[in-house]
Amino acid sequence: DTGVSQNPRHKITKRGQNVTFRCDPISEHNRLYWYRQTLGQGPEFLTYFQNEAQLEKSRLLSDRFSAERPKGSFSTLEIQRTEQGDSAMYLCASGSTGGVGPRWSDEQYFGPGTRLTVT
Amino acid sequence: AQSVTQPDIHITVSEGASLELRCNYSYGATPYLFWYVQSPGQGLQLLLKYFSGDTLVQGIKGFEAEFKRSQSSFNLRKPSVHWSDAAEYFCAVGLNTGFQKLVFGTGTRLLVSP
């Protein structure tokens, strides 16, 4: 399978614990995005990487959240001291700056998501 | 602020009937508009996108959407719905920030009755 993969698919944790999610983008994609989707809502942008550089972070990404993309390949999203309000689906997407059209018109290919439940 | 409104939370359509899902956006500049579909356990899949040019865009799976600037709308249509179209549909606007930051609506869940 050459799509975007995310692990784990489901995570149940107790409040106060740390969790880490992994995203493996499509191999030739240099752009990577994280979104959060809560029940009954659309995805909300969290952060964006171009290669290994984190170029933008949403205000939703509190200081308990950290994302990395070492070497511009896979990415991890860590949540420290989880709270019940962190329960959500965390989506990863990748894209490429290549191709024709507006430079930011790349299609985003989404992974299946990691569903986090904080008890 | 940029926003996307999908006024219908749920829609039920009979199999074989036509479908229209509504989407209204608020954005000061030229909008870049998208429709995504999300099936249970699956990632979001792009159905179609509008950047410029012809205001009627064709997508995958027989879907189309029409951009109407005067109404700030980008409604999704399909002439004949199949049971496999049952899913959640999201409209999104892409912000011109140097990369494609998507702002999504709250989604419309489509149910298909036999």
Short mmCIF file of C-alpha atoms in Angstrom, two decimals:
data_model
loop_
_atom_site.label_atom_id
_atom_site.label_comp_id
_atom_site.label_asym_id
_atom_site.label_seq_id
_atom_site.Cartn_x
_atom_site.Cartn_y
_atom_site.Cartn_z
CA ASP A 1 0.00 0.00 0.00
CA THR A 2 1.45 3.34 -1.01
CA GLY A 3 -0.96 5.63 0.82
CA VAL A 4 -0.55 7.56 4.05
CA SER A 5 -0.41 5.31 7.08
CA GLN A 6 -0.97 6.18 10.72
CA ASN A 7 -0.22 4.20 13.85
CA PRO A 8 -1.75 3.28 16.11
CA ARG A 9 -5.27 3.36 14.72
CA HIS A 10 -6.76 3.52 18.19
CA LYS A 11 -5.31 4.62 21.51
CA ILE A 12 -6.98 4.61 24.90
CA THR A 13 -5.08 6.35 27.66
CA LYS A 14 -5.67 7.68 31.13
CA ARG A 15 -5.73 11.38 31.80
CA GLY A 16 -2.27 12.70 32.52
CA GLN A 17 -0.41 10.14 30.42
CA ASN A 18 1.69 10.99 27.39
CA VAL A 19 0.88 9.59 23.97
CA THR A 20 2.69 9.60 20.64
CA PHE A 21 1.25 9.03 17.20
CA ARG A 22 3.12 8.29 14.03
CA CYS A 23 2.38 9.24 10.44
CA ASP A 24 4.13 7.79 7.41
CA PRO A 25 3.40 9.96 4.37
CA ILE A 26 3.50 8.96 0.74
CA SER A 27 7.21 8.55 0.13
CA GLU A 28 7.79 11.28 -2.44
CA HIS A 29 5.69 13.91 -0.64
CA ASN A 30 7.53 16.78 0.98
CA ARG A 31 4.50 18.38 2.66
CA LEU A 32 2.88 16.95 5.76
CA TYR A 33 -0.13 18.18 7.72
CA TRP A 34 -1.76 17.24 11.00
CA TYR A 35 -5.45 17.84 11.68
CA ARG A 36 -7.73 17.09 14.62
CA GLN A 37 -11.33 16.03 14.21
CA THR A 38 -13.75 15.90 17.11
CA LEU A 39 -17.14 14.23 17.03
CA GLY A 40 -19.60 16.02 14.78
CA GLN A 41 -17.01 18.45 13.48
CA GLY A 42 -14.84 18.77 10.43
CA PRO A 43 -11.07 18.41 10.66
CA GLU A 44 -9.19 21.39 12.12
CA PHE A 45 -5.68 22.28 11.05
CA LEU A 46 -2.97 21.74 13.66
CA THR A 47 0.40 22.05 11.96
CA TYR A 48 2.29 21.91 8.67
CA PHE A 49 5.74 20.65 7.69
CA GLN A 50 7.65 21.22 4.52
CA ASN A 51 10.38 18.63 4.51
CA GLU A 52 11.70 18.65 8.10
CA ALA A 53 10.76 22.26 8.82
CA GLN A 54 7.63 22.98 10.85
CA LEU A 55 6.38 26.11 9.12
CA GLU A 56 3.08 26.76 10.83
CA LYS A 57 1.31 25.80 14.01
CA SER A 58 -2.30 26.48 14.88
CA ARG A 59 -3.29 28.13 18.13
CA LEU A 60 -5.05 24.81 18.82
CA LEU A 61 -1.61 23.28 19.32
CA SER A 62 -1.02 24.07 22.97
CA ASP A 63 2.38 23.67 24.61
CA ARG A 64 1.40 20.12 25.57
CA PHE A 65 1.50 19.20 21.90
CA SER A 66 4.69 18.75 19.91
CA ALA A 67 5.19 17.52 16.39
CA GLU A 68 8.37 16.52 14.64
CA ARG A 69 9.38 15.35 11.23
CA PRO A 70 12.99 14.25 11.43
CA LYS A 71 14.74 13.90 8.08
CA GLY A 72 11.59 15.00 6.31
CA SER A 73 10.08 11.54 6.25
CA PHE A 74 7.70 10.22 8.92
CA SER A 75 6.21 12.52 11.51
CA THR A 76 5.25 12.10 15.15
CA LEU A 77 2.69 13.99 17.18
CA GLU A 78 3.12 13.82 20.94
CA ILE A 79 0.60 14.94 23.51
CA GLN A 80 1.88 15.34 27.05
CA ARG A 81 -0.31 15.19 30.16
CA THR A 82 -3.39 14.25 28.17
CA GLU A 83 -6.75 15.74 29.08
CA GLN A 84 -10.23 14.45 28.30
CA GLY A 85 -10.63 17.31 25.84
CA ASP A 86 -7.83 15.81 23.77
CA SER A 87 -10.11 12.90 22.81
CA ALA A 88 -10.43 13.15 19.04
CA MET A 89 -9.39 11.66 15.74
CA TYR A 90 -5.93 12.86 14.71
CA LEU A 91 -5.49 12.93 10.95
CA CYS A 92 -2.32 13.17 8.95
CA ALA A 93 -2.13 14.22 5.33
CA SER A 94 0.70 14.55 2.86
CA GLY A 95 1.19 16.40 -0.39
CA SER A 96 3.80 17.60 -2.81
CA THR A 97 5.01 20.94 -4.05
CA GLY A 98 5.64 19.42 -7.46
CA GLY A 99 3.39 19.73 -10.48
CA VAL A 100 1.67 22.56 -12.29
CA GLY A 101 -0.77 25.13 -10.97
CA PRO A 102 -0.65 27.41 -7.94
CA ARG A 103 2.25 26.36 -5.75
CA TRP A 104 -0.05 25.68 -2.87
CA SER A 105 -2.64 23.80 -4.88
CA ASP A 106 -1.26 20.37 -4.07
CA GLU A 107 -3.83 17.78 -3.19
CA GLN A 108 -3.70 16.48 0.35
CA TYR A 109 -3.83 12.72 0.75
CA PHE A 110 -5.21 11.74 4.12
CA GLY A 111 -4.40 8.77 6.30
CA PRO A 112 -7.08 6.78 8.17
CA GLY A 113 -6.41 8.64 11.42
CA THR A 114 -5.62 7.73 15.01
CA ARG A 115 -8.57 7.79 17.35
CA LEU A 116 -7.55 8.90 20.85
CA THR A 117 -9.75 8.30 23.85
CA VAL A 118 -8.67 9.85 27.15
CA THR A 119 -10.42 8.35 30.17
CA ALA B 1 -12.64 35.08 9.47
CA GLN B 2 -12.74 32.31 6.95
CA SER B 3 -15.49 29.78 7.46
CA VAL B 4 -17.45 27.08 5.71
CA THR B 5 -21.08 26.30 6.44
CA GLN B 6 -22.78 23.04 5.63
CA PRO B 7 -26.36 23.64 6.75
CA ASP B 8 -27.53 20.02 6.54
CA ILE B 9 -26.22 17.70 9.24
CA HIS B 10 -27.97 14.64 7.80
CA ILE B 11 -29.57 13.94 4.45
CA THR B 12 -31.41 10.78 3.43
CA VAL B 13 -31.78 10.01 -0.26
CA SER B 14 -33.32 7.02 -1.96
CA GLU B 15 -30.99 4.95 -4.07
CA GLY B 16 -31.15 6.16 -7.66
CA ALA B 17 -32.40 9.61 -6.70
CA SER B 18 -30.45 12.80 -7.27
CA LEU B 19 -28.40 14.45 -4.56
CA GLU B 20 -27.39 18.00 -3.73
CA LEU B 21 -25.28 18.86 -0.68
CA ARG B 22 -25.05 22.52 0.21
CA CYS B 23 -21.91 24.45 1.06
CA ASN B 24 -21.48 28.16 1.71
CA TYR B 25 -18.16 29.82 2.41
CA SER B 26 -16.91 33.08 3.79
CA TYR B 27 -13.55 34.18 2.48
CA GLY B 28 -12.30 37.59 1.38
CA ALA B 29 -10.12 36.52 -1.50
CA THR B 30 -10.61 34.18 -4.42
CA PRO B 31 -11.63 30.91 -2.84
CA TYR B 32 -10.08 27.57 -3.52
CA LEU B 33 -12.79 25.05 -2.79
CA PHE B 34 -12.83 21.33 -2.17
CA TRP B 35 -15.20 18.50 -1.44
CA TYR B 36 -13.96 15.47 0.52
CA VAL B 37 -15.74 12.23 1.43
CA GLN B 38 -15.06 10.24 4.59
CA SER B 39 -16.25 6.67 4.98
CA PRO B 40 -16.04 4.84 8.32
CA GLY B 41 -12.49 3.70 8.98
CA GLN B 42 -11.22 5.44 5.88
CA GLY B 43 -9.27 8.62 5.40
CA LEU B 44 -10.69 11.66 3.72
CA GLN B 45 -10.76 11.30 -0.05
CA LEU B 46 -10.81 14.26 -2.41
CA LEU B 47 -13.87 14.24 -4.67
CA LEU B 48 -13.20 17.44 -6.59
CA LYS B 49 -11.67 20.89 -6.35
CA TYR B 50 -12.18 24.35 -7.80
CA PHE B 51 -9.40 26.84 -8.33
CA SER B 52 -10.45 28.94 -11.31
CA GLY B 53 -12.01 28.72 -14.75
CA ASP B 54 -15.14 26.76 -15.47
CA THR B 55 -17.45 27.08 -12.50
CA LEU B 56 -18.84 23.57 -12.98
CA VAL B 57 -16.24 21.03 -11.96
CA GLN B 58 -16.36 17.30 -12.41
CA GLY B 59 -14.97 14.92 -9.85
CA ILE B 60 -14.60 11.26 -9.17
CA LYS B 61 -17.45 8.79 -8.61
CA GLY B 62 -19.83 10.79 -10.80
CA PHE B 63 -19.90 13.88 -8.54
CA GLU B 64 -19.88 17.47 -9.73
CA ALA B 65 -19.99 20.83 -8.02
CA GLU B 66 -20.85 24.33 -9.13
CA PHE B 67 -19.13 27.45 -7.86
CA LYS B 68 -21.44 30.46 -7.58
CA ARG B 69 -19.55 33.54 -6.47
CA SER B 70 -22.69 35.66 -6.10
CA GLN B 71 -24.11 33.18 -3.60
CA SER B 72 -20.77 32.20 -2.00
CA SER B 73 -21.76 28.62 -2.62
CA PHE B 74 -20.12 25.44 -3.86
CA ASN B 75 -22.85 22.78 -3.85
CA LEU B 76 -22.09 19.15 -4.58
CA ARG B 77 -24.38 17.17 -6.85
CA LYS B 78 -24.82 13.68 -8.16
CA PRO B 79 -27.60 12.68 -10.59
CA SER B 80 -28.13 9.15 -9.26
CA VAL B 81 -27.01 8.04 -5.82
CA HIS B 82 -25.69 4.53 -5.14
CA TRP B 83 -25.81 2.79 -1.76
CA SER B 84 -22.01 2.96 -1.64
CA ASP B 85 -22.21 6.77 -1.56
CA ALA B 86 -23.38 6.65 2.05
CA ALA B 87 -20.67 8.52 3.95
CA GLU B 88 -19.83 11.89 5.45
CA TYR B 89 -19.09 14.72 3.07
CA PHE B 90 -16.98 17.74 3.90
CA CYS B 91 -16.67 21.00 2.05
CA ALA B 92 -13.45 22.95 2.59
CA VAL B 93 -11.87 26.22 1.58
CA GLY B 94 -8.12 26.41 0.98
CA LEU B 95 -6.48 29.52 2.39
CA ASN B 96 -3.82 31.31 0.42
CA THR B 97 -1.10 31.16 3.05
CA GLY B 98 1.69 29.81 0.87
CA PHE B 99 0.50 26.30 1.43
CA GLN B 100 -2.88 24.67 1.34
CA LYS B 101 -4.35 25.22 4.80
CA LEU B 102 -7.83 23.76 4.66
CA VAL B 103 -10.78 25.07 6.64
CA PHE B 104 -13.51 22.45 6.74
CA GLY B 105 -17.22 22.64 7.29
CA THR B 106 -18.91 20.46 9.89
CA GLY B 107 -19.91 17.87 7.34
CA THR B 108 -23.12 16.33 6.01
CA ARG B 109 -23.87 12.70 6.68
CA LEU B 110 -25.53 11.06 3.70
CA LEU B 111 -27.79 8.10 4.28
CA VAL B 112 -29.02 6.11 1.29
CA SER B 113 -32.29 4.25 1.61
CA PRO B 114 -33.16 1.24 -0.57
#
